[in-house]
Amino acid sequence: MNSSQKYEEILEGISGGFFALDTSYHFTYWNRAAEEGTGLKREHVLGKNVFEIFPNARDAELGEKYRTAMENKIFQSIETCYRDERFEAWYDIRIYPTDSGISVFFQDITEQKRQQRQKEMLMEVSHVINIAQHLDELCLNAGERIAQFMEIPSKFVCIYRYNFRSSLLHLMAPSLLDVRVDPEVEHQIVDEKTNTIAVQTALSRKVIVSDELNRSTIAAHFLSETEALKLRTLISLPLMVQHELQGVLEVLSPKVDKYVDEDLKMLSIIANELAIGMSRKRLMDEVTIKNIELENEKKKTEDANDTLKRFLATFSHELRAPLNAIVGFSEILTNGMKDLPQEKVSEFMRNINESGKHLQDLINDILDLSKIEAGKMELHIESYPVSYFIESIQRVMHAATQHKNINLKFDITPDIDQLVVDQTRFKQILVNLVSNAIKYSHPNGTVTVSIRRFINEIEFEVIDEGVGIKPEDLPKLFHAFQQGKNSKRASEGTGLGLVITKRLVELHGGQIWVESEWGKGTMFRFRIPMVVAGEVIESADQLLRIVGEQPLTMSDGEKPLVLIIEDNAQACQLIQMYLQEAGYRTEVAKDGSEGLEKAKRLKPHIITLDMIMPIKDGWQVLKELKRHPICRNIPIVIISITDEKKLGFSMGAVDYFVKPVNREELIRTIRKIPLRISKHHQHPKVLIIDDDKTASELIQVILEAEGYEVIKSMNGREGVRLAATESPDLIILDLIMPDISGFNVAYQLKQQQNTRNTPIIILTSMEIDEDTKDQMQGFISTIISKSKFTKKDLLREISTIEKMR
């Protein structure tokens, strides 16, 4: 046997594949192991070009290695993958240069690579499952890791959560932020009539492999992209834990259905891990929700006990004092009236009378508060002259002002002559506030009551120059049975006066707040909507409806209004002159902050805006105007010394002039702008979920005045349903509700695909500790206290959320 034969015998006996290429890259040798490893017979290979047999290698790194070894006579090695629609194989390739070309040894390392990738994949999926805070985060992150393993876009990996109560499959991954799909796609009914692969997998509890990509939830929306990526097969696996369905995993593969066995083995292992993780996370979330609910129920019980104890202690003390006086003086009169002088009898009778009235006031306060809290307080709204309330306050407060020599002043603007309110309850509001102001005023002091218009509201202020309120006592003012203590005297009473006042203001659709400086006096301010009296109004509901119907636009026939936001007096005067001569009314704002305020209040037809201004520059003003629901559709014409047209147009300006502006061009542009804005533009939609009718109506009035569309629900289950069907931009949620708690509602909202990313503001009267806040992280955007929030607070939080979105 010659050396050539021995050499060939060795090559045929080795376990690895071997082939040789001549200088033209044609096969000159192909051993038996190469045949077995690739399935290609040598008679089909010999004499052919390597890039004809393996076309994928031509432009790949492997092809470059062949050329380097051939041309530069340098040894090369590489680990590479060969993949097509049939199979995937990994090879360790070593390329040796020879005199006649190159010799190539290759070893199939597919099994080692597969085991390594499986190990890495399982570690990654286990990691994301273990670190995920919530179920939706777990599914999204796991879907991304599976997509990386399959080397496909993450949107072609779908993970569904199965809800056995509703028999629905909820799509948890991908997030679908950029895709608009029907709710029936994201929430599929598990029923024989539903033809999707995911539902059929859930019904059968078996793996389904199919080439019908149009039966995939996501692939049906991206069929052209699946063709471009050469995705051929749909693999759907049930996610099972102890015979219970947790969900479905749906993946697209580039391999044809006959050759997905290896992928299926790996996906089965991942599906098992994912199902266990989903089950565990779901249980943990449910336990967390239950713990939060139990803690809050415990807190509610403790608070109720504390309130009851405080009520009994306070009320029994307040009752005992006048009762003692009544019993004591009446006993003296009963037993010794003949021996008493007439002056003493008269004095004792006055004490009995005053104690009786005090007792009556205490009982009335308790009854009023209980009626309000039970939602039984009805308002009888009619129109009354302002003078009626002034005279009533002066008459009721006459004795108190005389006693301390208080100067009671009234400051009322001429344009307010009528108030559309409940006569008795509104007088009660004013009497409570003025009485408090007199009580805490120094002798010979002044108490001022002012009434003025504030946009579409009427603003009332009661100001005293008395002892004031300490900062630490301010939060207690509107809480029942709580009073601040000042150094001069402890006030009498149950502490219900301001609580009732606040509730009555809110029943009128208004809000109240206090400003005070210790030692310098206090100001209580409240606002109620301005209502035009044109019909008999019998309830707070009707009042709030009429408030929403008040016209906010100017009457027909008036000249169009242009708001000029410009800090340069000469430039402003010039623009004013141009526009007024052209038949427009004008209003001027001298800085950006004033411009924003006037734009919201006046709602002009057109705004001209300078870019370089104090306080807020034009870019910030433009950004805020385009974000605000009332102002976003007002056409804005920029007139500035800076030439930034591209940026101005991109931010929504209708035209851009560089100073000095040409009169004819400005007027021509202004006249081209349509003056009537469509009434059908989309306002941001807010869903209020709160069984407190008064609070939800107050929030509704605040938001609708700012241009928001408001929908309401009085219970949690209805709120979850409305959130799914109405797709609100924001949800305002109370935590304490009769059917299911707000915590449960927030959890359900975060499990639904189309409400998962909807911001949630918690507005509650419940005190929430730091541990509870930490537990709710990821469920909510912010927490606002019902007892302390103002219109400004609510709008600021909503604005902050809108900026983040």
Short mmCIF file of N, CA and C in Angstrom, two decimals, residues 61-175:
data_model
loop_
_atom_site.label_atom_id
_atom_site.label_comp_id
_atom_site.label_asym_id
_atom_site.label_seq_id
_atom_site.Cartn_x
_atom_site.Cartn_y
_atom_site.Cartn_z
N GLU A 61 -18.52 34.87 7.44
CA GLU A 61 -17.15 34.86 7.97
C GLU A 61 -16.40 33.61 7.54
N LEU A 62 -17.12 32.48 7.38
CA LEU A 62 -16.49 31.24 6.96
C LEU A 62 -15.86 31.40 5.57
N GLY A 63 -16.60 32.03 4.65
CA GLY A 63 -16.07 32.24 3.31
C GLY A 63 -14.81 33.08 3.34
N GLU A 64 -14.80 34.07 4.21
CA GLU A 64 -13.60 34.91 4.33
C GLU A 64 -12.42 34.10 4.86
N LYS A 65 -12.69 33.16 5.76
CA LYS A 65 -11.62 32.30 6.29
C LYS A 65 -11.04 31.41 5.17
N TYR A 66 -11.92 30.85 4.32
CA TYR A 66 -11.45 30.05 3.19
C TYR A 66 -10.50 30.88 2.32
N ARG A 67 -10.91 32.09 1.99
CA ARG A 67 -10.11 32.92 1.08
C ARG A 67 -8.79 33.33 1.72
N THR A 68 -8.81 33.62 3.02
CA THR A 68 -7.55 34.00 3.70
C THR A 68 -6.56 32.85 3.69
N ALA A 69 -7.04 31.63 4.00
CA ALA A 69 -6.15 30.47 4.01
C ALA A 69 -5.61 30.17 2.61
N MET A 70 -6.46 30.32 1.61
CA MET A 70 -6.07 30.03 0.23
C MET A 70 -5.07 31.05 -0.28
N GLU A 71 -5.35 32.32 -0.08
CA GLU A 71 -4.53 33.36 -0.71
C GLU A 71 -3.29 33.71 0.11
N ASN A 72 -3.40 33.67 1.43
CA ASN A 72 -2.27 34.10 2.27
C ASN A 72 -1.50 32.94 2.89
N LYS A 73 -2.03 31.71 2.63
CA LYS A 73 -1.36 30.51 3.16
C LYS A 73 -1.20 30.58 4.68
N ILE A 74 -2.29 30.98 5.35
CA ILE A 74 -2.29 31.10 6.82
C ILE A 74 -3.38 30.18 7.38
N PHE A 75 -3.02 29.42 8.40
CA PHE A 75 -3.97 28.52 9.06
C PHE A 75 -5.14 29.34 9.64
N GLN A 76 -6.38 28.82 9.50
CA GLN A 76 -7.57 29.49 10.01
C GLN A 76 -8.44 28.50 10.80
N SER A 77 -9.17 29.02 11.78
CA SER A 77 -10.13 28.17 12.51
C SER A 77 -11.34 29.02 12.87
N ILE A 78 -12.48 28.33 13.02
CA ILE A 78 -13.72 29.05 13.31
C ILE A 78 -14.77 28.08 13.83
N GLU A 79 -15.61 28.56 14.76
CA GLU A 79 -16.83 27.84 15.14
C GLU A 79 -17.98 28.54 14.46
N THR A 80 -18.73 27.83 13.65
CA THR A 80 -19.77 28.48 12.86
C THR A 80 -21.04 27.65 12.85
N CYS A 81 -22.13 28.31 12.51
CA CYS A 81 -23.44 27.66 12.47
C CYS A 81 -23.95 27.64 11.04
N TYR A 82 -24.46 26.53 10.63
CA TYR A 82 -25.16 26.46 9.33
C TYR A 82 -26.64 26.27 9.63
N ARG A 83 -27.46 27.15 9.04
CA ARG A 83 -28.88 27.14 9.35
C ARG A 83 -29.69 27.33 8.07
N ASP A 84 -30.71 26.52 7.88
CA ASP A 84 -31.68 26.75 6.81
C ASP A 84 -33.04 26.30 7.32
N GLU A 85 -34.02 26.17 6.39
CA GLU A 85 -35.37 25.83 6.85
C GLU A 85 -35.48 24.39 7.34
N ARG A 86 -34.42 23.58 7.14
CA ARG A 86 -34.48 22.18 7.56
C ARG A 86 -33.82 21.94 8.90
N PHE A 87 -32.62 22.44 9.07
CA PHE A 87 -31.91 22.11 10.30
C PHE A 87 -30.91 23.21 10.65
N GLU A 88 -30.36 23.05 11.82
CA GLU A 88 -29.33 23.98 12.31
C GLU A 88 -28.20 23.11 12.85
N ALA A 89 -26.98 23.39 12.41
CA ALA A 89 -25.83 22.59 12.85
C ALA A 89 -24.65 23.51 13.14
N TRP A 90 -23.89 23.16 14.17
CA TRP A 90 -22.69 23.92 14.55
C TRP A 90 -21.45 23.07 14.27
N TYR A 91 -20.40 23.73 13.75
CA TYR A 91 -19.18 23.02 13.39
C TYR A 91 -17.96 23.76 13.92
N ASP A 92 -16.98 22.95 14.36
CA ASP A 92 -15.64 23.47 14.66
C ASP A 92 -14.79 23.20 13.42
N ILE A 93 -14.40 24.24 12.70
CA ILE A 93 -13.73 24.10 11.40
C ILE A 93 -12.28 24.57 11.50
N ARG A 94 -11.35 23.74 10.96
CA ARG A 94 -9.93 24.08 10.93
C ARG A 94 -9.46 23.99 9.47
N ILE A 95 -8.85 25.05 8.98
CA ILE A 95 -8.50 25.19 7.56
C ILE A 95 -6.97 25.27 7.42
N TYR A 96 -6.41 24.29 6.68
CA TYR A 96 -4.96 24.22 6.52
C TYR A 96 -4.59 24.55 5.07
N PRO A 97 -3.69 25.48 4.83
CA PRO A 97 -3.24 25.74 3.45
C PRO A 97 -2.32 24.60 2.97
N THR A 98 -2.44 24.23 1.68
CA THR A 98 -1.58 23.21 1.07
C THR A 98 -1.06 23.76 -0.26
N ASP A 99 -0.14 22.99 -0.88
CA ASP A 99 0.41 23.43 -2.17
C ASP A 99 -0.66 23.47 -3.25
N SER A 100 -1.65 22.56 -3.10
CA SER A 100 -2.66 22.46 -4.16
C SER A 100 -3.96 23.18 -3.82
N GLY A 101 -4.01 23.82 -2.67
CA GLY A 101 -5.23 24.52 -2.27
C GLY A 101 -5.35 24.60 -0.76
N ILE A 102 -6.47 24.08 -0.21
CA ILE A 102 -6.64 24.03 1.24
C ILE A 102 -7.29 22.72 1.63
N SER A 103 -6.96 22.25 2.84
CA SER A 103 -7.60 21.07 3.42
C SER A 103 -8.42 21.54 4.63
N VAL A 104 -9.64 20.98 4.75
CA VAL A 104 -10.57 21.46 5.79
C VAL A 104 -11.04 20.28 6.63
N PHE A 105 -10.79 20.36 7.94
CA PHE A 105 -11.33 19.38 8.90
C PHE A 105 -12.48 20.06 9.65
N PHE A 106 -13.62 19.36 9.76
CA PHE A 106 -14.73 19.95 10.54
C PHE A 106 -15.35 18.90 11.43
N GLN A 107 -15.67 19.35 12.64
CA GLN A 107 -16.23 18.47 13.65
C GLN A 107 -17.62 19.00 14.03
N ASP A 108 -18.63 18.15 14.01
CA ASP A 108 -19.99 18.56 14.38
C ASP A 108 -20.05 18.74 15.90
N ILE A 109 -20.27 20.00 16.34
CA ILE A 109 -20.37 20.28 17.78
C ILE A 109 -21.78 20.78 18.12
N THR A 110 -22.74 20.38 17.29
CA THR A 110 -24.11 20.87 17.47
C THR A 110 -24.66 20.52 18.85
N GLU A 111 -24.45 19.27 19.28
CA GLU A 111 -25.01 18.85 20.56
C GLU A 111 -24.44 19.64 21.72
N GLN A 112 -23.09 19.85 21.70
CA GLN A 112 -22.48 20.64 22.78
C GLN A 112 -23.02 22.07 22.78
N LYS A 113 -23.12 22.65 21.56
CA LYS A 113 -23.63 24.02 21.45
C LYS A 113 -25.08 24.10 21.92
N ARG A 114 -25.87 23.10 21.53
CA ARG A 114 -27.28 23.11 21.90
C ARG A 114 -27.43 23.03 23.41
N GLN A 115 -26.65 22.16 24.03
CA GLN A 115 -26.71 22.03 25.49
C GLN A 115 -26.26 23.32 26.17
N GLN A 116 -25.21 23.93 25.61
CA GLN A 116 -24.73 25.19 26.18
C GLN A 116 -25.80 26.29 26.05
N ARG A 117 -26.41 26.39 24.86
CA ARG A 117 -27.44 27.42 24.65
C ARG A 117 -28.66 27.15 25.52
N GLN A 118 -29.04 25.88 25.67
CA GLN A 118 -30.16 25.55 26.53
C GLN A 118 -29.90 25.95 27.97
N LYS A 119 -28.69 25.67 28.42
CA LYS A 119 -28.32 26.02 29.79
C LYS A 119 -28.36 27.54 29.98
N GLU A 120 -27.77 28.27 29.02
CA GLU A 120 -27.77 29.73 29.11
C GLU A 120 -29.19 30.28 29.05
N MET A 121 -30.00 29.69 28.16
CA MET A 121 -31.37 30.16 28.00
C MET A 121 -32.19 29.94 29.26
N LEU A 122 -32.05 28.75 29.84
CA LEU A 122 -32.79 28.45 31.06
C LEU A 122 -32.36 29.36 32.20
N MET A 123 -31.06 29.64 32.28
CA MET A 123 -30.57 30.53 33.33
C MET A 123 -31.14 31.93 33.15
N GLU A 124 -31.19 32.41 31.90
CA GLU A 124 -31.71 33.76 31.64
C GLU A 124 -33.20 33.84 31.95
N VAL A 125 -33.96 32.84 31.47
CA VAL A 125 -35.41 32.85 31.72
C VAL A 125 -35.69 32.74 33.22
N SER A 126 -34.96 31.86 33.91
CA SER A 126 -35.14 31.73 35.36
C SER A 126 -34.82 33.03 36.07
N HIS A 127 -33.79 33.71 35.57
CA HIS A 127 -33.38 34.98 36.20
C HIS A 127 -34.48 36.03 36.07
N VAL A 128 -35.02 36.19 34.85
CA VAL A 128 -36.05 37.23 34.67
C VAL A 128 -37.33 36.87 35.43
N ILE A 129 -37.60 35.57 35.57
CA ILE A 129 -38.78 35.14 36.32
C ILE A 129 -38.61 35.48 37.80
N ASN A 130 -37.41 35.25 38.31
CA ASN A 130 -37.16 35.45 39.74
C ASN A 130 -37.10 36.92 40.14
N ILE A 131 -36.60 37.78 39.24
CA ILE A 131 -36.44 39.19 39.62
C ILE A 131 -37.67 40.03 39.28
N ALA A 132 -38.60 39.49 38.50
CA ALA A 132 -39.78 40.27 38.08
C ALA A 132 -40.63 40.62 39.31
N GLN A 133 -41.05 41.89 39.38
CA GLN A 133 -41.88 42.33 40.49
C GLN A 133 -43.34 41.94 40.30
N HIS A 134 -43.79 41.93 39.03
CA HIS A 134 -45.19 41.65 38.76
C HIS A 134 -45.30 40.69 37.57
N LEU A 135 -46.47 40.14 37.41
CA LEU A 135 -46.70 39.13 36.38
C LEU A 135 -46.48 39.68 34.98
N ASP A 136 -46.94 40.92 34.73
CA ASP A 136 -46.76 41.48 33.38
C ASP A 136 -45.29 41.71 33.06
N GLU A 137 -44.52 42.13 34.05
CA GLU A 137 -43.07 42.31 33.84
C GLU A 137 -42.41 40.96 33.55
N LEU A 138 -42.81 39.93 34.27
CA LEU A 138 -42.27 38.58 34.05
C LEU A 138 -42.50 38.14 32.61
N CYS A 139 -43.74 38.30 32.12
CA CYS A 139 -44.07 37.84 30.77
C CYS A 139 -43.33 38.62 29.70
N LEU A 140 -43.27 39.94 29.86
CA LEU A 140 -42.58 40.77 28.86
C LEU A 140 -41.10 40.41 28.76
N ASN A 141 -40.44 40.28 29.91
CA ASN A 141 -39.00 39.98 29.91
C ASN A 141 -38.72 38.57 29.42
N ALA A 142 -39.56 37.62 29.82
CA ALA A 142 -39.37 36.24 29.35
C ALA A 142 -39.56 36.16 27.83
N GLY A 143 -40.57 36.89 27.31
CA GLY A 143 -40.79 36.90 25.86
C GLY A 143 -39.60 37.43 25.10
N GLU A 144 -38.97 38.48 25.64
CA GLU A 144 -37.78 39.04 24.97
C GLU A 144 -36.63 38.05 24.96
N ARG A 145 -36.44 37.32 26.07
CA ARG A 145 -35.34 36.33 26.12
C ARG A 145 -35.60 35.17 25.16
N ILE A 146 -36.82 34.72 25.07
CA ILE A 146 -37.15 33.63 24.15
C ILE A 146 -36.93 34.08 22.70
N ALA A 147 -37.29 35.33 22.41
CA ALA A 147 -37.08 35.87 21.06
C ALA A 147 -35.60 35.91 20.72
N GLN A 148 -34.76 36.29 21.69
CA GLN A 148 -33.31 36.29 21.46
C GLN A 148 -32.82 34.87 21.15
N PHE A 149 -33.32 33.91 21.88
CA PHE A 149 -32.92 32.52 21.66
C PHE A 149 -33.32 32.05 20.27
N MET A 150 -34.52 32.41 19.85
CA MET A 150 -35.01 32.00 18.54
C MET A 150 -34.49 32.89 17.41
N GLU A 151 -33.83 34.00 17.78
CA GLU A 151 -33.29 34.96 16.82
C GLU A 151 -34.39 35.51 15.91
N ILE A 152 -35.48 35.96 16.56
CA ILE A 152 -36.60 36.58 15.86
C ILE A 152 -36.99 37.83 16.63
N PRO A 153 -37.71 38.79 16.00
CA PRO A 153 -38.19 39.97 16.75
C PRO A 153 -39.09 39.55 17.90
N SER A 154 -39.03 40.30 19.01
CA SER A 154 -39.77 39.92 20.22
C SER A 154 -41.28 39.95 20.03
N LYS A 155 -41.77 40.70 19.02
CA LYS A 155 -43.22 40.74 18.82
C LYS A 155 -43.77 39.42 18.30
N PHE A 156 -42.89 38.50 17.85
CA PHE A 156 -43.36 37.21 17.36
C PHE A 156 -43.27 36.13 18.43
N VAL A 157 -43.15 36.56 19.69
CA VAL A 157 -43.27 35.64 20.82
C VAL A 157 -44.43 36.15 21.68
N CYS A 158 -45.51 35.38 21.73
CA CYS A 158 -46.70 35.79 22.48
C CYS A 158 -46.84 34.92 23.73
N ILE A 159 -47.09 35.60 24.85
CA ILE A 159 -47.35 34.89 26.11
C ILE A 159 -48.72 35.33 26.61
N TYR A 160 -49.59 34.36 26.85
CA TYR A 160 -50.95 34.64 27.31
C TYR A 160 -51.12 34.16 28.75
N ARG A 161 -51.89 34.92 29.52
CA ARG A 161 -52.29 34.49 30.86
C ARG A 161 -53.73 34.00 30.80
N TYR A 162 -53.99 32.85 31.36
CA TYR A 162 -55.35 32.29 31.35
C TYR A 162 -56.07 32.66 32.64
N ASN A 163 -57.26 33.24 32.50
CA ASN A 163 -58.11 33.57 33.64
C ASN A 163 -59.26 32.56 33.68
N PHE A 164 -59.19 31.64 34.63
CA PHE A 164 -60.19 30.56 34.66
C PHE A 164 -61.56 31.08 35.06
N ARG A 165 -61.61 32.23 35.76
CA ARG A 165 -62.92 32.77 36.17
C ARG A 165 -63.70 33.28 34.97
N SER A 166 -62.99 33.97 34.08
CA SER A 166 -63.66 34.56 32.91
C SER A 166 -63.49 33.74 31.64
N SER A 167 -62.68 32.65 31.71
CA SER A 167 -62.36 31.83 30.52
C SER A 167 -61.81 32.69 29.39
N LEU A 168 -60.87 33.55 29.75
CA LEU A 168 -60.23 34.42 28.76
C LEU A 168 -58.73 34.19 28.75
N LEU A 169 -58.14 34.31 27.55
CA LEU A 169 -56.69 34.37 27.41
C LEU A 169 -56.31 35.84 27.25
N HIS A 170 -55.54 36.37 28.19
CA HIS A 170 -55.10 37.77 28.14
C HIS A 170 -53.69 37.83 27.59
N LEU A 171 -53.48 38.59 26.53
CA LEU A 171 -52.16 38.72 25.93
C LEU A 171 -51.28 39.58 26.83
N MET A 172 -50.22 39.01 27.39
CA MET A 172 -49.33 39.71 28.31
C MET A 172 -48.07 40.21 27.62
N ALA A 173 -47.62 39.50 26.59
CA ALA A 173 -46.43 39.89 25.84
C ALA A 173 -46.66 39.48 24.39
N PRO A 174 -46.19 40.31 23.42
CA PRO A 174 -45.45 41.56 23.58
C PRO A 174 -46.38 42.70 24.04
N SER A 175 -45.78 43.92 24.22
CA SER A 175 -46.53 45.03 24.81
C SER A 175 -47.51 45.67 23.83
#
